[in-house]
Amino acid sequence: MPSKLTKYVCVFLCTLMVPWAQAQDAGAYPNRPIKLIVTVPPGGAADFIARLLASKLSTSMGQPVIVENKAGASGVVASDFVAKSAPDGYTLLQNSITTHGIGPHLMTKLPYDPITSFTPITMLASLPLIMTINADVKAQTLPEFVTLAKQSPNKLAFASSGNGGAPHMAGELFIAATSTALIHAPYRGSGPAVADLVGGQVQVMFDGAPSLIPYITTGKLRALAAASPRRNPLLPNTPTFAELGYPSVNVALWYGLMAPAGTPPDIIARLNREVNQALKSSDVLERFASQGTEALGGTPEQAASYVRHEFDRWSPVVKKAGIVPN
């Protein structure tokens, strides 16, 4: 029979082993595939950024980073899935202006809190929006399109990647600024929206360069204006809305990376370090530049501040636009 002293020694050693084992587990992260949840279907700016990042992280972290597209309800489906996932660093959310800027102000009730249910990791990228029209629309410039829209109220439709997204809000800002009346046609992501824009089922769209440039280049779409303070370097001959007298139409897509609330700080720090390193790599910067995308990065604290600012910024804009919450 073991003595009491032997039992005490065993208990003491086991107590010491618990934090050591936890430290070993934390130090082993990641030891299985990581899921990166994207709020829209494949295709478009969000998917482009997520897959480029996933490829870099798979190499640097030694485990597959798998992109999963969970579209629906302006990002609520994907956000809710991540918010309710285990806070272990293996399920991450590519958040955006839709999920944490505009969208929450369009919902009467969310199954999670957009601020407290997540832990920010870092910002990823920003893409100024471009207004494009189908090439068959009889307008060569923005003033001509405004005149056409005023002559045909509620006859022209603008596509968006979904209710509450930046493309939707850009359209609403355009309508308010120009006193025109367009029909909003929401889609489940940029991919199908651009497809119908090219096909002529809708006439107008505001979106990031990655999904539009190929069709602008081939002449199937016509760029009219850039919703940014400066001209888009990929479209240097396209004026900004501010140049044309509509400074309020200033919207950029942005994307960040979040984990469920309660994710251990050491895992957040590891992900932050890896993502920032990926965003600074020459191949990522080259790919971003080719698509008119600006790399952001930064600390978790900076990401938290950025998200809070955007969350607060869009509340009065949504109210002023008169968009009814879903």
mmCIF file of C-alpha atoms in Angstrom:
data_model
loop_
_atom_site.group_PDB
_atom_site.id
_atom_site.type_symbol
_atom_site.label_atom_id
_atom_site.label_comp_id
_atom_site.label_asym_id
_atom_site.label_seq_id
_atom_site.Cartn_x
_atom_site.Cartn_y
_atom_site.Cartn_z
ATOM 1 C CA MET A 1 0.000 0.000 0.000
ATOM 2 C CA PRO A 2 1.407 3.457 -0.866
ATOM 3 C CA SER A 3 2.106 5.731 2.070
ATOM 4 C CA LYS A 4 0.342 9.065 2.600
ATOM 5 C CA LEU A 5 3.574 10.808 1.675
ATOM 6 C CA THR A 6 3.678 8.953 -1.632
ATOM 7 C CA LYS A 7 0.078 9.962 -2.364
ATOM 8 C CA TYR A 8 0.833 13.624 -1.593
ATOM 9 C CA VAL A 9 3.869 13.530 -3.865
ATOM 10 C CA CYS A 10 1.803 12.045 -6.697
ATOM 11 C CA VAL A 11 -0.912 14.681 -6.297
ATOM 12 C CA PHE A 12 1.707 17.425 -6.244
ATOM 13 C CA LEU A 13 3.384 16.144 -9.402
ATOM 14 C CA CYS A 14 0.074 15.806 -11.188
ATOM 15 C CA THR A 15 -0.743 19.409 -10.263
ATOM 16 C CA LEU A 16 2.514 20.513 -11.832
ATOM 17 C CA MET A 17 1.832 18.449 -14.944
ATOM 18 C CA VAL A 18 -1.531 20.112 -15.751
ATOM 19 C CA PRO A 19 -0.191 23.572 -16.730
ATOM 20 C CA TRP A 20 2.769 21.899 -18.441
ATOM 21 C CA ALA A 21 0.385 19.820 -20.560
ATOM 22 C CA GLN A 22 -1.719 22.877 -21.344
ATOM 23 C CA ALA A 23 1.374 24.760 -22.373
ATOM 24 C CA GLN A 24 2.384 21.867 -24.587
ATOM 25 C CA ASP A 25 -1.068 21.899 -26.241
ATOM 26 C CA ALA A 26 -0.937 25.659 -26.803
ATOM 27 C CA GLY A 27 2.563 25.426 -28.148
ATOM 28 C CA ALA A 28 1.457 22.739 -30.610
ATOM 29 C CA TYR A 29 -1.112 25.024 -32.264
ATOM 30 C CA PRO A 30 -2.084 24.339 -34.925
ATOM 31 C CA ASN A 31 -2.084 20.558 -34.965
ATOM 32 C CA ARG A 32 -5.032 20.095 -37.336
ATOM 33 C CA PRO A 33 -6.669 21.973 -40.227
ATOM 34 C CA ILE A 34 -8.019 25.487 -39.679
ATOM 35 C CA LYS A 35 -11.318 26.600 -41.207
ATOM 36 C CA LEU A 36 -11.597 30.132 -42.600
ATOM 37 C CA ILE A 37 -15.280 30.970 -42.932
ATOM 38 C CA VAL A 38 -16.226 33.381 -45.714
ATOM 39 C CA THR A 39 -19.642 35.063 -45.709
ATOM 40 C CA VAL A 40 -20.265 34.943 -49.472
ATOM 41 C CA PRO A 41 -20.194 32.318 -52.253
ATOM 42 C CA PRO A 42 -17.031 31.628 -54.277
ATOM 43 C CA GLY A 43 -16.073 34.457 -56.616
ATOM 44 C CA GLY A 44 -15.691 38.135 -55.836
ATOM 45 C CA ALA A 45 -13.332 40.152 -53.679
ATOM 46 C CA ALA A 46 -13.906 38.426 -50.343
ATOM 47 C CA ASP A 47 -13.252 34.967 -51.751
ATOM 48 C CA PHE A 48 -10.154 36.171 -53.630
ATOM 49 C CA ILE A 49 -8.610 37.579 -50.445
ATOM 50 C CA ALA A 50 -9.542 34.582 -48.306
ATOM 51 C CA ARG A 51 -8.084 32.001 -50.684
ATOM 52 C CA LEU A 52 -4.879 33.942 -51.198
ATOM 53 C CA LEU A 53 -4.442 34.264 -47.429
ATOM 54 C CA ALA A 54 -5.340 30.625 -46.812
ATOM 55 C CA SER A 55 -2.688 29.483 -49.254
ATOM 56 C CA LYS A 56 0.012 31.513 -47.502
ATOM 57 C CA LEU A 57 -1.050 30.427 -44.008
ATOM 58 C CA SER A 58 -1.209 26.755 -44.987
ATOM 59 C CA THR A 59 2.472 26.941 -45.857
ATOM 60 C CA SER A 60 3.664 29.045 -42.933
ATOM 61 C CA MET A 61 1.612 27.292 -40.223
ATOM 62 C CA GLY A 62 2.176 23.736 -41.406
ATOM 63 C CA GLN A 63 -1.533 22.842 -41.493
ATOM 64 C CA PRO A 64 -4.179 23.201 -44.199
ATOM 65 C CA VAL A 65 -6.251 26.385 -43.958
ATOM 66 C CA ILE A 66 -9.537 25.512 -45.622
ATOM 67 C CA VAL A 67 -11.855 28.189 -46.967
ATOM 68 C CA GLU A 68 -15.536 27.438 -46.354
ATOM 69 C CA ASN A 69 -18.137 29.658 -48.012
ATOM 70 C CA LYS A 70 -21.242 30.034 -45.843
ATOM 71 C CA ALA A 71 -23.423 32.579 -47.594
ATOM 72 C CA GLY A 72 -26.734 33.884 -46.358
ATOM 73 C CA ALA A 73 -28.512 36.685 -44.492
ATOM 74 C CA SER A 74 -25.834 39.318 -45.172
ATOM 75 C CA GLY A 75 -23.167 37.376 -43.346
ATOM 76 C CA VAL A 76 -25.307 36.367 -40.367
ATOM 77 C CA VAL A 77 -25.149 32.646 -41.210
ATOM 78 C CA ALA A 78 -21.344 32.601 -41.285
ATOM 79 C CA SER A 79 -20.924 34.964 -38.322
ATOM 80 C CA ASP A 80 -23.308 32.972 -36.142
ATOM 81 C CA PHE A 81 -21.500 29.749 -37.044
ATOM 82 C CA VAL A 82 -18.147 31.167 -35.952
ATOM 83 C CA ALA A 83 -19.528 32.911 -32.864
ATOM 84 C CA LYS A 84 -20.862 29.568 -31.631
ATOM 85 C CA SER A 85 -17.724 27.585 -32.548
ATOM 86 C CA ALA A 86 -15.145 26.437 -30.015
ATOM 87 C CA PRO A 87 -12.709 29.259 -29.140
ATOM 88 C CA ASP A 88 -9.675 27.188 -30.026
ATOM 89 C CA GLY A 89 -8.299 28.963 -33.105
ATOM 90 C CA TYR A 90 -9.540 26.356 -35.572
ATOM 91 C CA THR A 91 -12.608 28.244 -36.823
ATOM 92 C CA LEU A 92 -12.043 31.823 -38.004
ATOM 93 C CA LEU A 93 -14.283 34.452 -39.595
ATOM 94 C CA GLN A 94 -13.385 36.754 -42.427
ATOM 95 C CA ASN A 95 -15.451 39.685 -41.179
ATOM 96 C CA SER A 96 -16.286 42.725 -43.265
ATOM 97 C CA ILE A 97 -18.060 46.036 -43.570
ATOM 98 C CA THR A 98 -21.213 43.966 -44.039
ATOM 99 C CA THR A 99 -20.927 41.807 -40.939
ATOM 100 C CA HIS A 100 -19.523 44.403 -38.535
ATOM 101 C CA GLY A 101 -20.188 47.805 -40.128
ATOM 102 C CA ILE A 102 -23.481 48.193 -41.949
ATOM 103 C CA GLY A 103 -25.244 44.868 -41.514
ATOM 104 C CA PRO A 104 -25.908 44.906 -37.762
ATOM 105 C CA HIS A 105 -27.902 48.138 -38.139
ATOM 106 C CA LEU A 106 -30.192 46.461 -40.673
ATOM 107 C CA MET A 107 -31.207 43.633 -38.352
ATOM 108 C CA THR A 108 -33.861 43.856 -35.672
ATOM 109 C CA LYS A 109 -32.210 40.988 -33.809
ATOM 110 C CA LEU A 110 -28.969 39.046 -34.196
ATOM 111 C CA PRO A 111 -28.233 35.621 -32.661
ATOM 112 C CA TYR A 112 -24.858 36.992 -31.468
ATOM 113 C CA ASP A 113 -23.313 40.322 -30.484
ATOM 114 C CA PRO A 114 -21.203 41.723 -33.359
ATOM 115 C CA ILE A 115 -18.702 43.194 -30.900
ATOM 116 C CA THR A 116 -18.533 40.956 -27.823
ATOM 117 C CA SER A 117 -19.008 37.577 -29.539
ATOM 118 C CA PHE A 118 -15.695 37.823 -31.386
ATOM 119 C CA THR A 119 -12.013 38.473 -30.761
ATOM 120 C CA PRO A 120 -10.357 40.563 -33.493
ATOM 121 C CA ILE A 121 -7.095 39.193 -34.906
ATOM 122 C CA THR A 122 -6.124 41.787 -37.536
ATOM 123 C CA MET A 123 -7.416 43.751 -40.504
ATOM 124 C CA LEU A 124 -6.814 42.188 -43.921
ATOM 125 C CA ALA A 125 -7.553 44.465 -46.855
ATOM 126 C CA SER A 126 -9.525 47.361 -48.284
ATOM 127 C CA LEU A 127 -11.045 47.723 -51.763
ATOM 128 C CA PRO A 128 -12.560 51.002 -52.937
ATOM 129 C CA LEU A 129 -15.777 50.467 -54.866
ATOM 130 C CA ILE A 130 -16.241 51.212 -58.549
ATOM 131 C CA MET A 131 -19.543 52.034 -60.233
ATOM 132 C CA THR A 132 -19.989 50.068 -63.448
ATOM 133 C CA ILE A 133 -22.814 49.647 -65.918
ATOM 134 C CA ASN A 134 -23.587 47.075 -68.556
ATOM 135 C CA ALA A 135 -22.043 48.153 -71.849
ATOM 136 C CA ASP A 136 -25.451 48.170 -73.552
ATOM 137 C CA VAL A 137 -26.716 50.956 -71.286
ATOM 138 C CA LYS A 138 -26.834 54.151 -73.351
ATOM 139 C CA ALA A 139 -24.610 56.272 -71.123
ATOM 140 C CA GLN A 140 -20.919 56.916 -71.563
ATOM 141 C CA THR A 141 -20.362 59.047 -68.446
ATOM 142 C CA LEU A 142 -21.799 59.414 -64.969
ATOM 143 C CA PRO A 143 -23.686 62.652 -65.830
ATOM 144 C CA GLU A 144 -25.249 60.874 -68.795
ATOM 145 C CA PHE A 145 -26.282 57.956 -66.585
ATOM 146 C CA VAL A 146 -27.819 60.308 -64.002
ATOM 147 C CA THR A 147 -29.843 61.963 -66.763
ATOM 148 C CA LEU A 148 -30.956 58.556 -68.071
ATOM 149 C CA ALA A 149 -31.971 57.393 -64.576
ATOM 150 C CA LYS A 150 -33.990 60.560 -63.993
ATOM 151 C CA GLN A 151 -35.770 60.090 -67.316
ATOM 152 C CA SER A 152 -36.630 56.483 -66.411
ATOM 153 C CA PRO A 153 -37.338 56.319 -62.652
ATOM 154 C CA ASN A 154 -37.449 52.785 -61.226
ATOM 155 C CA LYS A 155 -36.593 51.296 -64.621
ATOM 156 C CA LEU A 156 -32.884 50.605 -64.026
ATOM 157 C CA ALA A 157 -31.730 48.034 -61.461
ATOM 158 C CA PHE A 158 -28.528 48.023 -59.444
ATOM 159 C CA ALA A 159 -27.149 44.699 -58.263
ATOM 160 C CA SER A 160 -25.464 44.104 -54.928
ATOM 161 C CA SER A 161 -23.843 41.206 -53.120
ATOM 162 C CA GLY A 162 -26.728 41.218 -50.627
ATOM 163 C CA ASN A 163 -28.817 43.418 -48.362
ATOM 164 C CA GLY A 164 -26.699 45.465 -45.995
ATOM 165 C CA GLY A 165 -23.422 45.112 -47.848
ATOM 166 C CA ALA A 166 -21.165 47.933 -48.993
ATOM 167 C CA PRO A 167 -22.340 47.625 -52.642
ATOM 168 C CA HIS A 168 -25.931 47.996 -51.448
ATOM 169 C CA MET A 169 -25.071 51.009 -49.302
ATOM 170 C CA ALA A 170 -23.099 52.621 -52.144
ATOM 171 C CA GLY A 171 -26.179 52.341 -54.334
ATOM 172 C CA GLU A 172 -28.338 53.950 -51.662
ATOM 173 C CA LEU A 173 -25.824 56.776 -51.227
ATOM 174 C CA PHE A 174 -25.799 57.273 -55.002
ATOM 175 C CA ILE A 175 -29.602 57.445 -55.135
ATOM 176 C CA ALA A 176 -29.670 59.996 -52.315
ATOM 177 C CA ALA A 177 -26.879 62.109 -53.803
ATOM 178 C CA THR A 178 -28.279 62.196 -57.342
ATOM 179 C CA SER A 179 -32.028 62.232 -56.540
ATOM 180 C CA THR A 180 -32.591 59.255 -58.821
ATOM 181 C CA ALA A 181 -34.740 56.144 -58.373
ATOM 182 C CA LEU A 182 -33.137 52.746 -59.030
ATOM 183 C CA ILE A 183 -34.382 49.257 -58.196
ATOM 184 C CA HIS A 184 -32.192 47.307 -55.766
ATOM 185 C CA ALA A 185 -31.515 43.696 -56.824
ATOM 186 C CA PRO A 186 -29.720 41.831 -53.988
ATOM 187 C CA TYR A 187 -27.810 38.625 -54.773
ATOM 188 C CA ARG A 188 -26.084 35.990 -52.683
ATOM 189 C CA GLY A 189 -22.582 37.338 -53.252
ATOM 190 C CA SER A 190 -20.662 39.321 -55.856
ATOM 191 C CA GLY A 191 -20.135 36.375 -58.203
ATOM 192 C CA PRO A 192 -23.758 35.841 -59.257
ATOM 193 C CA ALA A 193 -24.453 39.602 -59.176
ATOM 194 C CA VAL A 194 -21.631 40.351 -61.620
ATOM 195 C CA ALA A 195 -22.753 37.474 -63.839
ATOM 196 C CA ASP A 196 -26.192 39.037 -64.214
ATOM 197 C CA LEU A 197 -24.673 42.502 -64.679
ATOM 198 C CA VAL A 198 -22.599 41.199 -67.580
ATOM 199 C CA GLY A 199 -25.644 39.366 -68.932
ATOM 200 C CA GLY A 200 -27.784 42.506 -68.843
ATOM 201 C CA GLN A 201 -30.374 41.285 -66.333
ATOM 202 C CA VAL A 202 -29.360 44.280 -64.180
ATOM 203 C CA GLN A 203 -27.793 47.500 -65.379
ATOM 204 C CA VAL A 204 -25.611 48.878 -62.587
ATOM 205 C CA MET A 205 -23.340 47.644 -59.805
ATOM 206 C CA PHE A 206 -20.957 49.073 -57.210
ATOM 207 C CA ASP A 207 -18.227 46.589 -56.283
ATOM 208 C CA GLY A 208 -14.509 46.068 -55.793
ATOM 209 C CA ALA A 209 -12.116 45.797 -58.712
ATOM 210 C CA PRO A 210 -11.381 42.024 -58.527
ATOM 211 C CA SER A 211 -14.838 41.046 -59.742
ATOM 212 C CA LEU A 212 -15.243 43.883 -62.280
ATOM 213 C CA ILE A 213 -11.889 44.576 -63.953
ATOM 214 C CA PRO A 214 -11.894 41.499 -66.261
ATOM 215 C CA TYR A 215 -15.207 42.584 -67.797
ATOM 216 C CA ILE A 216 -14.269 46.262 -67.940
ATOM 217 C CA THR A 217 -11.129 45.266 -69.825
ATOM 218 C CA THR A 218 -13.074 43.236 -72.390
ATOM 219 C CA GLY A 219 -15.666 45.989 -72.859
ATOM 220 C CA LYS A 220 -18.627 44.083 -71.430
ATOM 221 C CA LEU A 221 -18.876 46.581 -68.550
ATOM 222 C CA ARG A 222 -18.226 50.329 -68.456
ATOM 223 C CA ALA A 223 -16.691 52.043 -65.416
ATOM 224 C CA LEU A 224 -18.281 55.401 -64.578
ATOM 225 C CA ALA A 225 -16.840 56.491 -61.242
ATOM 226 C CA ALA A 226 -14.686 55.423 -58.293
ATOM 227 C CA ALA A 227 -16.195 55.650 -54.803
ATOM 228 C CA SER A 228 -12.878 56.617 -53.211
ATOM 229 C CA PRO A 229 -10.943 59.803 -52.358
ATOM 230 C CA ARG A 230 -8.406 59.073 -55.109
ATOM 231 C CA ARG A 231 -8.678 57.513 -58.542
ATOM 232 C CA ASN A 232 -8.231 53.767 -58.643
ATOM 233 C CA PRO A 233 -4.726 53.003 -59.999
ATOM 234 C CA LEU A 234 -6.213 50.238 -62.140
ATOM 235 C CA LEU A 235 -8.612 52.723 -63.736
ATOM 236 C CA PRO A 236 -6.680 56.005 -63.866
ATOM 237 C CA ASN A 237 -9.024 57.505 -66.459
ATOM 238 C CA THR A 238 -12.129 56.912 -64.340
ATOM 239 C CA PRO A 239 -12.989 59.962 -62.210
ATOM 240 C CA THR A 240 -14.021 59.783 -58.564
ATOM 241 C CA PHE A 241 -17.506 60.657 -57.392
ATOM 242 C CA ALA A 242 -15.996 63.616 -55.545
ATOM 243 C CA GLU A 243 -14.547 64.959 -58.794
ATOM 244 C CA LEU A 244 -17.991 64.744 -60.344
ATOM 245 C CA GLY A 245 -19.698 66.586 -57.497
ATOM 246 C CA TYR A 246 -20.861 63.692 -55.277
ATOM 247 C CA PRO A 247 -18.352 63.451 -52.390
ATOM 248 C CA SER A 248 -20.789 61.570 -50.132
ATOM 249 C CA VAL A 249 -20.521 58.479 -52.370
ATOM 250 C CA ASN A 250 -17.345 57.242 -50.702
ATOM 251 C CA VAL A 251 -17.430 53.553 -49.780
ATOM 252 C CA ALA A 252 -14.765 50.856 -49.590
ATOM 253 C CA LEU A 253 -15.061 47.167 -48.947
ATOM 254 C CA TRP A 254 -12.895 46.103 -46.028
ATOM 255 C CA TYR A 255 -12.112 42.723 -44.580
ATOM 256 C CA GLY A 256 -10.653 41.550 -41.306
ATOM 257 C CA LEU A 257 -10.049 38.336 -39.420
ATOM 258 C CA MET A 258 -11.805 37.317 -36.206
ATOM 259 C CA ALA A 259 -11.993 34.351 -33.862
ATOM 260 C CA PRO A 260 -14.747 33.399 -31.413
ATOM 261 C CA ALA A 261 -14.692 35.324 -28.134
ATOM 262 C CA GLY A 262 -12.580 33.580 -25.526
ATOM 263 C CA THR A 263 -9.895 32.354 -27.918
ATOM 264 C CA PRO A 264 -6.611 32.189 -25.920
ATOM 265 C CA PRO A 265 -4.372 35.273 -26.305
ATOM 266 C CA ASP A 266 -1.372 33.181 -27.382
ATOM 267 C CA ILE A 267 -3.355 31.748 -30.294
ATOM 268 C CA ILE A 268 -4.567 35.211 -31.289
ATOM 269 C CA ALA A 269 -0.961 36.450 -31.150
ATOM 270 C CA ARG A 270 0.240 33.554 -33.311
ATOM 271 C CA LEU A 271 -2.455 34.150 -35.933
ATOM 272 C CA ASN A 272 -1.800 37.888 -35.903
ATOM 273 C CA ARG A 273 1.911 37.326 -36.469
ATOM 274 C CA GLU A 274 1.362 34.847 -39.305
ATOM 275 C CA VAL A 275 -1.251 36.941 -41.094
ATOM 276 C CA ASN A 276 0.779 40.147 -40.895
ATOM 277 C CA GLN A 277 3.767 38.300 -42.296
ATOM 278 C CA ALA A 278 1.626 37.000 -45.168
ATOM 279 C CA LEU A 279 0.258 40.473 -45.911
ATOM 280 C CA LYS A 280 3.793 41.848 -46.216
ATOM 281 C CA SER A 281 5.020 39.156 -48.608
ATOM 282 C CA SER A 282 5.879 40.313 -52.116
ATOM 283 C CA ASP A 283 3.611 37.845 -53.895
ATOM 284 C CA VAL A 284 0.554 38.852 -51.847
ATOM 285 C CA LEU A 285 1.281 42.548 -52.373
ATOM 286 C CA GLU A 286 1.653 41.959 -56.106
ATOM 287 C CA ARG A 287 -1.622 40.030 -56.297
ATOM 288 C CA PHE A 288 -3.391 42.690 -54.258
ATOM 289 C CA ALA A 289 -2.025 45.494 -56.426
ATOM 290 C CA SER A 290 -3.157 43.696 -59.572
ATOM 291 C CA GLN A 291 -6.690 43.739 -58.182
ATOM 292 C CA GLY A 292 -6.713 47.270 -56.739
ATOM 293 C CA THR A 293 -6.576 45.943 -53.191
ATOM 294 C CA GLU A 294 -4.734 47.591 -50.297
ATOM 295 C CA ALA A 295 -3.196 45.364 -47.599
ATOM 296 C CA LEU A 296 -3.971 46.549 -44.068
ATOM 297 C CA GLY A 297 -2.698 44.323 -41.217
ATOM 298 C CA GLY A 298 -1.960 45.673 -37.740
ATOM 299 C CA THR A 299 -2.483 44.588 -34.142
ATOM 300 C CA PRO A 300 -5.598 42.993 -32.612
ATOM 301 C CA GLU A 301 -6.167 46.247 -30.713
ATOM 302 C CA GLN A 302 -6.062 48.260 -33.941
ATOM 303 C CA ALA A 303 -8.486 45.831 -35.558
ATOM 304 C CA ALA A 304 -10.870 46.187 -32.597
ATOM 305 C CA SER A 305 -10.716 49.986 -32.879
ATOM 306 C CA TYR A 306 -11.276 49.873 -36.648
ATOM 307 C CA VAL A 307 -14.324 47.619 -36.301
ATOM 308 C CA ARG A 308 -15.838 49.743 -33.529
ATOM 309 C CA HIS A 309 -15.351 52.916 -35.613
ATOM 310 C CA GLU A 310 -17.060 51.356 -38.642
ATOM 311 C CA PHE A 311 -19.856 49.964 -36.486
ATOM 312 C CA ASP A 312 -20.557 53.421 -35.068
ATOM 313 C CA ARG A 313 -20.073 55.221 -38.409
ATOM 314 C CA TRP A 314 -22.776 53.380 -40.330
ATOM 315 C CA SER A 315 -25.595 53.572 -37.805
ATOM 316 C CA PRO A 316 -26.667 57.149 -38.684
ATOM 317 C CA VAL A 317 -26.036 56.539 -42.397
ATOM 318 C CA VAL A 318 -28.425 53.562 -42.437
ATOM 319 C CA LYS A 319 -31.088 55.578 -40.601
ATOM 320 C CA LYS A 320 -30.713 58.546 -42.952
ATOM 321 C CA ALA A 321 -30.994 56.290 -46.003
ATOM 322 C CA GLY A 322 -34.285 54.996 -44.631
ATOM 323 C CA ILE A 323 -33.370 51.346 -45.034
ATOM 324 C CA VAL A 324 -35.844 49.208 -43.086
ATOM 325 C CA PRO A 325 -34.236 46.605 -40.756
ATOM 326 C CA ASN A 326 -34.800 42.971 -41.695
#
